PDB file of C-alpha atoms in Angstrom:
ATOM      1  CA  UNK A  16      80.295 126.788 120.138  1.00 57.00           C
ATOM      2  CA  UNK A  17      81.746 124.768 117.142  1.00 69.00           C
ATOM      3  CA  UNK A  18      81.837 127.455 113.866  1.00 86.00           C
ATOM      4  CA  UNK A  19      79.273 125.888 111.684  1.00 90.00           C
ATOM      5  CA  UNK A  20      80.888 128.034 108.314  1.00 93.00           C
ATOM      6  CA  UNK A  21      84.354 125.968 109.616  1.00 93.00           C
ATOM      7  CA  UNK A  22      82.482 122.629 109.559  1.00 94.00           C
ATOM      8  CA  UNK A  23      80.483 123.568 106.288  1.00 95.00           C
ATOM      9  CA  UNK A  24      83.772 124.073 104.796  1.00 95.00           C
ATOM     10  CA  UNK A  25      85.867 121.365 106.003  1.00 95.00           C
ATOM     11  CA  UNK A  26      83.024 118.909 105.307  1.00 95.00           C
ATOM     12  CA  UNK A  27      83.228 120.304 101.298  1.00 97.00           C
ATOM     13  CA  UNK A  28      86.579 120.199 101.146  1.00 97.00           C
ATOM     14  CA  UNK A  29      86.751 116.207 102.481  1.00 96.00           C
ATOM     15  CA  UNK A  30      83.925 115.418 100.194  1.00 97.00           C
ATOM     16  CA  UNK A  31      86.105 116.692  96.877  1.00 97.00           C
ATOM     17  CA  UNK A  32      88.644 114.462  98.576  1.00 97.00           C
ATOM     18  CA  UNK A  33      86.679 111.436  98.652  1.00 97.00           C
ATOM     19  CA  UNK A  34      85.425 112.256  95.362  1.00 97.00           C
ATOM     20  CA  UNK A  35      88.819 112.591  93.964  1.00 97.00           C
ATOM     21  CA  UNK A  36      90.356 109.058  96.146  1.00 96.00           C
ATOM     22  CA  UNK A  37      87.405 107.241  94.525  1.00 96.00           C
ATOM     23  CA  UNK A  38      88.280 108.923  91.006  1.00 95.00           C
ATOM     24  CA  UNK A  39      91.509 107.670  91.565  1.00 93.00           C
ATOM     25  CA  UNK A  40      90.952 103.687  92.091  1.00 91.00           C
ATOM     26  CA  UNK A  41      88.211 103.779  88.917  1.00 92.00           C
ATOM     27  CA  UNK A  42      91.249 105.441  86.418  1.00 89.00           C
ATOM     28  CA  UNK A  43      93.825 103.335  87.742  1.00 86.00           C
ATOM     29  CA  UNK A  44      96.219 102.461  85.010  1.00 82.00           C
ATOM     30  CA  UNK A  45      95.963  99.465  83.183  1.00 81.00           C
ATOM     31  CA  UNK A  46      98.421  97.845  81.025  1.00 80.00           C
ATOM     32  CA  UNK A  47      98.209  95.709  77.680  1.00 78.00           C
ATOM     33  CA  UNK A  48     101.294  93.356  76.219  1.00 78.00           C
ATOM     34  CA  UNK A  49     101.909  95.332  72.392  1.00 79.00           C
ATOM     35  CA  UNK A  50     104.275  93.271  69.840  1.00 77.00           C
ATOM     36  CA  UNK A  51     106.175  94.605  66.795  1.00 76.00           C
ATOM     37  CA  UNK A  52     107.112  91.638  65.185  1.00 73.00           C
ATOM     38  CA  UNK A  53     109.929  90.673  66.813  1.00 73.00           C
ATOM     39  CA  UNK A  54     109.705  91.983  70.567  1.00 76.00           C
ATOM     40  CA  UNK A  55     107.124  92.574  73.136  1.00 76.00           C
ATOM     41  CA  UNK A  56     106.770  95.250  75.730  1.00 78.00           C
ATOM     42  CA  UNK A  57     104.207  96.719  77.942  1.00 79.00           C
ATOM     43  CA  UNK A  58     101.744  99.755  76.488  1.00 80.00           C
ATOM     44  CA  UNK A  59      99.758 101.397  79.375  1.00 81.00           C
ATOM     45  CA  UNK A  60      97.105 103.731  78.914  1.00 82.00           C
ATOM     46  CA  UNK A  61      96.836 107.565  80.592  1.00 79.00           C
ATOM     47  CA  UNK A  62      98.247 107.710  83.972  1.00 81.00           C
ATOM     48  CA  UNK A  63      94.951 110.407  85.377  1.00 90.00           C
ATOM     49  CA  UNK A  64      95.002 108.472  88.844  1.00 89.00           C
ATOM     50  CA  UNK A  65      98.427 109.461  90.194  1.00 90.00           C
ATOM     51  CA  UNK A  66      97.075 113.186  89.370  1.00 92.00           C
ATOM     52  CA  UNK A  67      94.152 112.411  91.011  1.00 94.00           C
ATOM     53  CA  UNK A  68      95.622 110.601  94.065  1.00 94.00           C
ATOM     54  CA  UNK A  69      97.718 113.276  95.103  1.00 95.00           C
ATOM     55  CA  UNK A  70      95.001 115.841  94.612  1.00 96.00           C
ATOM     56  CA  UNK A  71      93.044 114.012  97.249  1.00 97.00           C
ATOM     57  CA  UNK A  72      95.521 114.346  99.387  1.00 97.00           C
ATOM     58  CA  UNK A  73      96.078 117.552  99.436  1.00 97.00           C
ATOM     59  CA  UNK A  74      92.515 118.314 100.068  1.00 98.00           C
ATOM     60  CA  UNK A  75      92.832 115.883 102.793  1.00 97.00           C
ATOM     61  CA  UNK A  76      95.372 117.710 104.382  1.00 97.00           C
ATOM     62  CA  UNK A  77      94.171 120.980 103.864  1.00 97.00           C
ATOM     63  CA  UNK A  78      91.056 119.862 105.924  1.00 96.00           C
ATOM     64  CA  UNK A  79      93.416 118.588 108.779  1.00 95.00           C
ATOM     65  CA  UNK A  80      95.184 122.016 108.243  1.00 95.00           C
ATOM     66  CA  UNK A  81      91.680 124.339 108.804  1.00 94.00           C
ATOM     67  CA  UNK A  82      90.858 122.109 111.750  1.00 93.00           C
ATOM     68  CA  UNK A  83      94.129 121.761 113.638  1.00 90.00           C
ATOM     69  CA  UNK A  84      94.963 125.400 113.169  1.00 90.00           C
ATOM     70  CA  UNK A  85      90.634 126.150 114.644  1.00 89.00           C
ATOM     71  CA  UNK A  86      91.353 124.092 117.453  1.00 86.00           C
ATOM     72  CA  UNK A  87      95.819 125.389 117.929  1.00 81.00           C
ATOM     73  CA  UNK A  88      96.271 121.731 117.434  1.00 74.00           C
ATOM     74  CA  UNK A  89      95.170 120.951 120.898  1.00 71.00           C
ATOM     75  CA  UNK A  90      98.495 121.419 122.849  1.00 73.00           C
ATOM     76  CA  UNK A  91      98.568 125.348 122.651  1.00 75.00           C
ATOM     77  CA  UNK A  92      96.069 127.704 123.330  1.00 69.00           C
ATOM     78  CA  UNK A  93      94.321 127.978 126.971  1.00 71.00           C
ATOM     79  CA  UNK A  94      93.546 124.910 129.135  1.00 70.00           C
ATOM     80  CA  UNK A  95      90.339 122.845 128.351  1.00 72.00           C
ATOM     81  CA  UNK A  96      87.826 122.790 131.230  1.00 72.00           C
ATOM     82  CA  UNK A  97      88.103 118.709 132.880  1.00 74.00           C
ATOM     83  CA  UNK A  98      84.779 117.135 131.799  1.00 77.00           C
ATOM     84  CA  UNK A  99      83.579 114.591 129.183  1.00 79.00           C
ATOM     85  CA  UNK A 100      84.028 116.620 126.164  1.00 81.00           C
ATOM     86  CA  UNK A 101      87.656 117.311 126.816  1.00 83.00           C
ATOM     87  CA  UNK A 102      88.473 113.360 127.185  1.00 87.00           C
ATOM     88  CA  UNK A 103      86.593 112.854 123.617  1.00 90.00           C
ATOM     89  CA  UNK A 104      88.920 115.255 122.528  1.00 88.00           C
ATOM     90  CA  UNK A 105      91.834 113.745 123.152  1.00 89.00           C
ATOM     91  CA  UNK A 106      90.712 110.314 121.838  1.00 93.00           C
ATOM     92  CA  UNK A 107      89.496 111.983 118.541  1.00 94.00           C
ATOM     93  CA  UNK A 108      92.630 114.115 118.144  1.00 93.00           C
ATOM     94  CA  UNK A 109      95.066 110.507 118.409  1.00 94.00           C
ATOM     95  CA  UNK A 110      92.439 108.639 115.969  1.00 96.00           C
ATOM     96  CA  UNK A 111      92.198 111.754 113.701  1.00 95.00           C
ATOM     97  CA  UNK A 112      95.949 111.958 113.358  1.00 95.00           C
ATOM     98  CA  UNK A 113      96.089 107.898 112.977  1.00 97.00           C
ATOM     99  CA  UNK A 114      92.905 107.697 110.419  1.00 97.00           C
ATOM    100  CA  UNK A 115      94.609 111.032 108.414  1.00 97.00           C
ATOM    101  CA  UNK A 116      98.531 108.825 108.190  1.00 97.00           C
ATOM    102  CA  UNK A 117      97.287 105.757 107.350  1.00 97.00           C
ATOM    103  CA  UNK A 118      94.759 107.431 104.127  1.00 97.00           C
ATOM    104  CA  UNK A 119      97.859 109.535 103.164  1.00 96.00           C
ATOM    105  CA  UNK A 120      99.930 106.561 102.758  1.00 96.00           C
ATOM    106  CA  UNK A 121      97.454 104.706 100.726  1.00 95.00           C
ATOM    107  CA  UNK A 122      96.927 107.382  98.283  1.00 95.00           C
ATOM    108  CA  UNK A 123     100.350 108.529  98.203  1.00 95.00           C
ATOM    109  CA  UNK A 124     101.505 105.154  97.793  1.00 92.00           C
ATOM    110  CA  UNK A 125      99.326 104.385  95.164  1.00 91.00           C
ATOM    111  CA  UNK A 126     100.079 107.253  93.089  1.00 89.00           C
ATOM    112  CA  UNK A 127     103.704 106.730  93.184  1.00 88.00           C
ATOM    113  CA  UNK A 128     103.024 102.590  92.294  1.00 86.00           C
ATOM    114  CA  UNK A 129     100.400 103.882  89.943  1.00 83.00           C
ATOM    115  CA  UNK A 130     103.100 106.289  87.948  1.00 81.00           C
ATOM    116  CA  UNK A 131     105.524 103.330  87.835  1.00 81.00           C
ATOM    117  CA  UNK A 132     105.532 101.796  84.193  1.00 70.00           C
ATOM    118  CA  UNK A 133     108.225  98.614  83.168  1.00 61.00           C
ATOM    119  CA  UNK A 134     110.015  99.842  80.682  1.00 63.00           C
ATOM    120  CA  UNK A 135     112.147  96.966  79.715  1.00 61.00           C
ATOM    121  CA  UNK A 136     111.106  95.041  76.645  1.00 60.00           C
ATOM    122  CA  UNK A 137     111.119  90.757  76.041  1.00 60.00           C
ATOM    123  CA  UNK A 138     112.763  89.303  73.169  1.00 58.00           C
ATOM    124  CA  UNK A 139     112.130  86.200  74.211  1.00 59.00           C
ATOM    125  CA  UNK A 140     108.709  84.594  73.621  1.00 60.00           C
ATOM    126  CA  UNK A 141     107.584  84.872  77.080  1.00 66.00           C
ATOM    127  CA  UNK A 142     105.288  88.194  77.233  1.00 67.00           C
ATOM    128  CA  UNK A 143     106.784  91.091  79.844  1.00 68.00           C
ATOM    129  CA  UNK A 144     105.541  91.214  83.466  1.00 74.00           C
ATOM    130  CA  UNK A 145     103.668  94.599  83.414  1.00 77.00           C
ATOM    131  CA  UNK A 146     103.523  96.528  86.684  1.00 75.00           C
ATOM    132  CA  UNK A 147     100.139  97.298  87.558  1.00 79.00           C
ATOM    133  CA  UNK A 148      98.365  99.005  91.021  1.00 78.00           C
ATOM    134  CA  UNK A 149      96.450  96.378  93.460  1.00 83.00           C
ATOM    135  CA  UNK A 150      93.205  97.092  92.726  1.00 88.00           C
ATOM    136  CA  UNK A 151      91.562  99.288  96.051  1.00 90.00           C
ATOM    137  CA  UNK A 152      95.027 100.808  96.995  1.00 91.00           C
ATOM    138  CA  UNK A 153      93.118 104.181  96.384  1.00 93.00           C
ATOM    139  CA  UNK A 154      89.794 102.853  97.471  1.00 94.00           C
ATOM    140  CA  UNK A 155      91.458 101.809 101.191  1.00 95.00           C
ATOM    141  CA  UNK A 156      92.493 105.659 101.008  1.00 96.00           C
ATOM    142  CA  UNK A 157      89.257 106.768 100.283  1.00 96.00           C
ATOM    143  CA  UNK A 158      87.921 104.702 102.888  1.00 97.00           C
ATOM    144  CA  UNK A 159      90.513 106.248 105.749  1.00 97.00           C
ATOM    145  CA  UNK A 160      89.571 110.209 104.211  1.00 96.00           C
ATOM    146  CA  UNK A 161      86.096 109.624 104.987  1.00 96.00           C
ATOM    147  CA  UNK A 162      86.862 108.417 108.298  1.00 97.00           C
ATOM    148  CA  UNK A 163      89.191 110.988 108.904  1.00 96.00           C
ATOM    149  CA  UNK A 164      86.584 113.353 107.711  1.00 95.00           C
ATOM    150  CA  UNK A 165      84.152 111.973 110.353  1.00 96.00           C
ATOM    151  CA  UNK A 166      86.614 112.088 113.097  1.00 96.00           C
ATOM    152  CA  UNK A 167      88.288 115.472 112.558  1.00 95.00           C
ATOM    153  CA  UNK A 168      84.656 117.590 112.643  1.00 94.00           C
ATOM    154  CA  UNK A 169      83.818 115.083 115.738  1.00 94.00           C
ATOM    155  CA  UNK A 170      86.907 116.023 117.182  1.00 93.00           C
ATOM    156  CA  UNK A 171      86.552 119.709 116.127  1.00 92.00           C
ATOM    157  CA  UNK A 172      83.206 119.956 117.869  1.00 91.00           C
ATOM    158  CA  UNK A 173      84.015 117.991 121.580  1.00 89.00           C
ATOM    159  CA  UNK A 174      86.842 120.573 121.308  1.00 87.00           C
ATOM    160  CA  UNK A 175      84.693 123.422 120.802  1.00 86.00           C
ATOM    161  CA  UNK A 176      82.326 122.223 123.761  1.00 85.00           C
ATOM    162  CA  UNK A 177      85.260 121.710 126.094  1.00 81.00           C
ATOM    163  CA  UNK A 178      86.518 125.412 125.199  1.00 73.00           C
ATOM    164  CA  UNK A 179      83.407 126.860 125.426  1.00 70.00           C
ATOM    165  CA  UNK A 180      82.378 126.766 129.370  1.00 59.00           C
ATOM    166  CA  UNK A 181      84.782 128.418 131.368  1.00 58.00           C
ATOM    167  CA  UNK A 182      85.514 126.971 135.049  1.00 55.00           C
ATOM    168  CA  UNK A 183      83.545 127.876 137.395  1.00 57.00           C
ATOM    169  CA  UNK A 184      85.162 127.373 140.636  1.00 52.00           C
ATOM    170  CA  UNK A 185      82.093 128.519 142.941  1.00 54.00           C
ATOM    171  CA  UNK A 186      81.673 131.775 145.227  1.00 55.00           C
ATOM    172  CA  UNK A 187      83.085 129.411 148.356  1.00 54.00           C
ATOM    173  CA  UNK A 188      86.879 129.304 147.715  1.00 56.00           C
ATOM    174  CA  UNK A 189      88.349 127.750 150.810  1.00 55.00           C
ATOM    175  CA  UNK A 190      88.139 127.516 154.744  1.00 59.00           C
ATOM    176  CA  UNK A 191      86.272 130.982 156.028  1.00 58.00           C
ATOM    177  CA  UNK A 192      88.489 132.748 158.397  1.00 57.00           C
ATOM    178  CA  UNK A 193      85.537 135.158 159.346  1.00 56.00           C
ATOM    179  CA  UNK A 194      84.192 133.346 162.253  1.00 57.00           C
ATOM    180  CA  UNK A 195      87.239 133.482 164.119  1.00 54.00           C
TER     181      UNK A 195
END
């Protein structure tokens, strides 16, 4: 049986990473053109969202952590009993794994594009080009840690119900010899 304290946890600890992703894309930084007179250069405003990108990431992966660790990652440990639950298992391991790179990427991504700020300055008329995050960078990564929240206590409980029942291989083992 699937620990529900485990799930209870893991669910908490995906919903402050959520939380934190969607934090993230609403503080992106933003960037204004200042001018002194003579030159003009780029004047962003506080960079919270990288802090709060990688934050969300490593609640992310301390959820995958708890849960892969629960379940010995699904290679080591005893043999699952051959049923249903043990094929779901596999599929939600490979799209847990898939769902958990592709959210780390976006958020990790976009905190590292998020921290970079142009520093050169124009002293021409033209204004500077001022590097800004894509707007839902961190939203895409929010997106993928829910999912990979969904998946990974899916996953966690077909792996619990494949573990669970041991195999029963009957009371007739073979070809009776008794008769003859």
């Amino acid at each position: 049986m699937a620990s529900t304290l485990l799930l209870a946890l893991v669910f908490v600890i995906d919903l402050i990473a959520f939380a934190l992703a969607v934090a993230a894309e609403q503080r992106r930084s933003t960037a204004t053109v200042g001018n002194n007179g003579k030159e003009s250069y780029c004047v962003y405003d506080e960079d919270i969202a990288t802090g709060l990108g990688v934050a969300s990431f490593l609640f992310l992966l301390l959820s995958q952590i708890l849960i892969m660790v629960t379940s010995r990652c699904l290679c080591c440990g005893k043999a699952m009993r051959p049923s249903g639950s043990r094929a779901w298992a596999v599929v939600l391991f490979i799209t847990c794994w898939l769902f958990f790179f592709i959210a780390g990427v976006c958020l990790l991504a976009g905190s590292v594009r998020n921290a970079y700020h142009t520093k050169y300055k124009n002293l021409l008329n033209d204004p500077p080009s001022c590097a800004t995050l894509r707007k839902g960078v961190f939203g895409a990564g929010a997106a993928f840690a829910f999912l990979t929240a969904v998946v990974s206590e899916l996953y966690y409980v077909s792996y619990s119900k494949a573990n669970d029942a041991t195999v029963n291989y009957g009371k007739d083992i073979g070809v009776r010899m008794g008769n003859l």
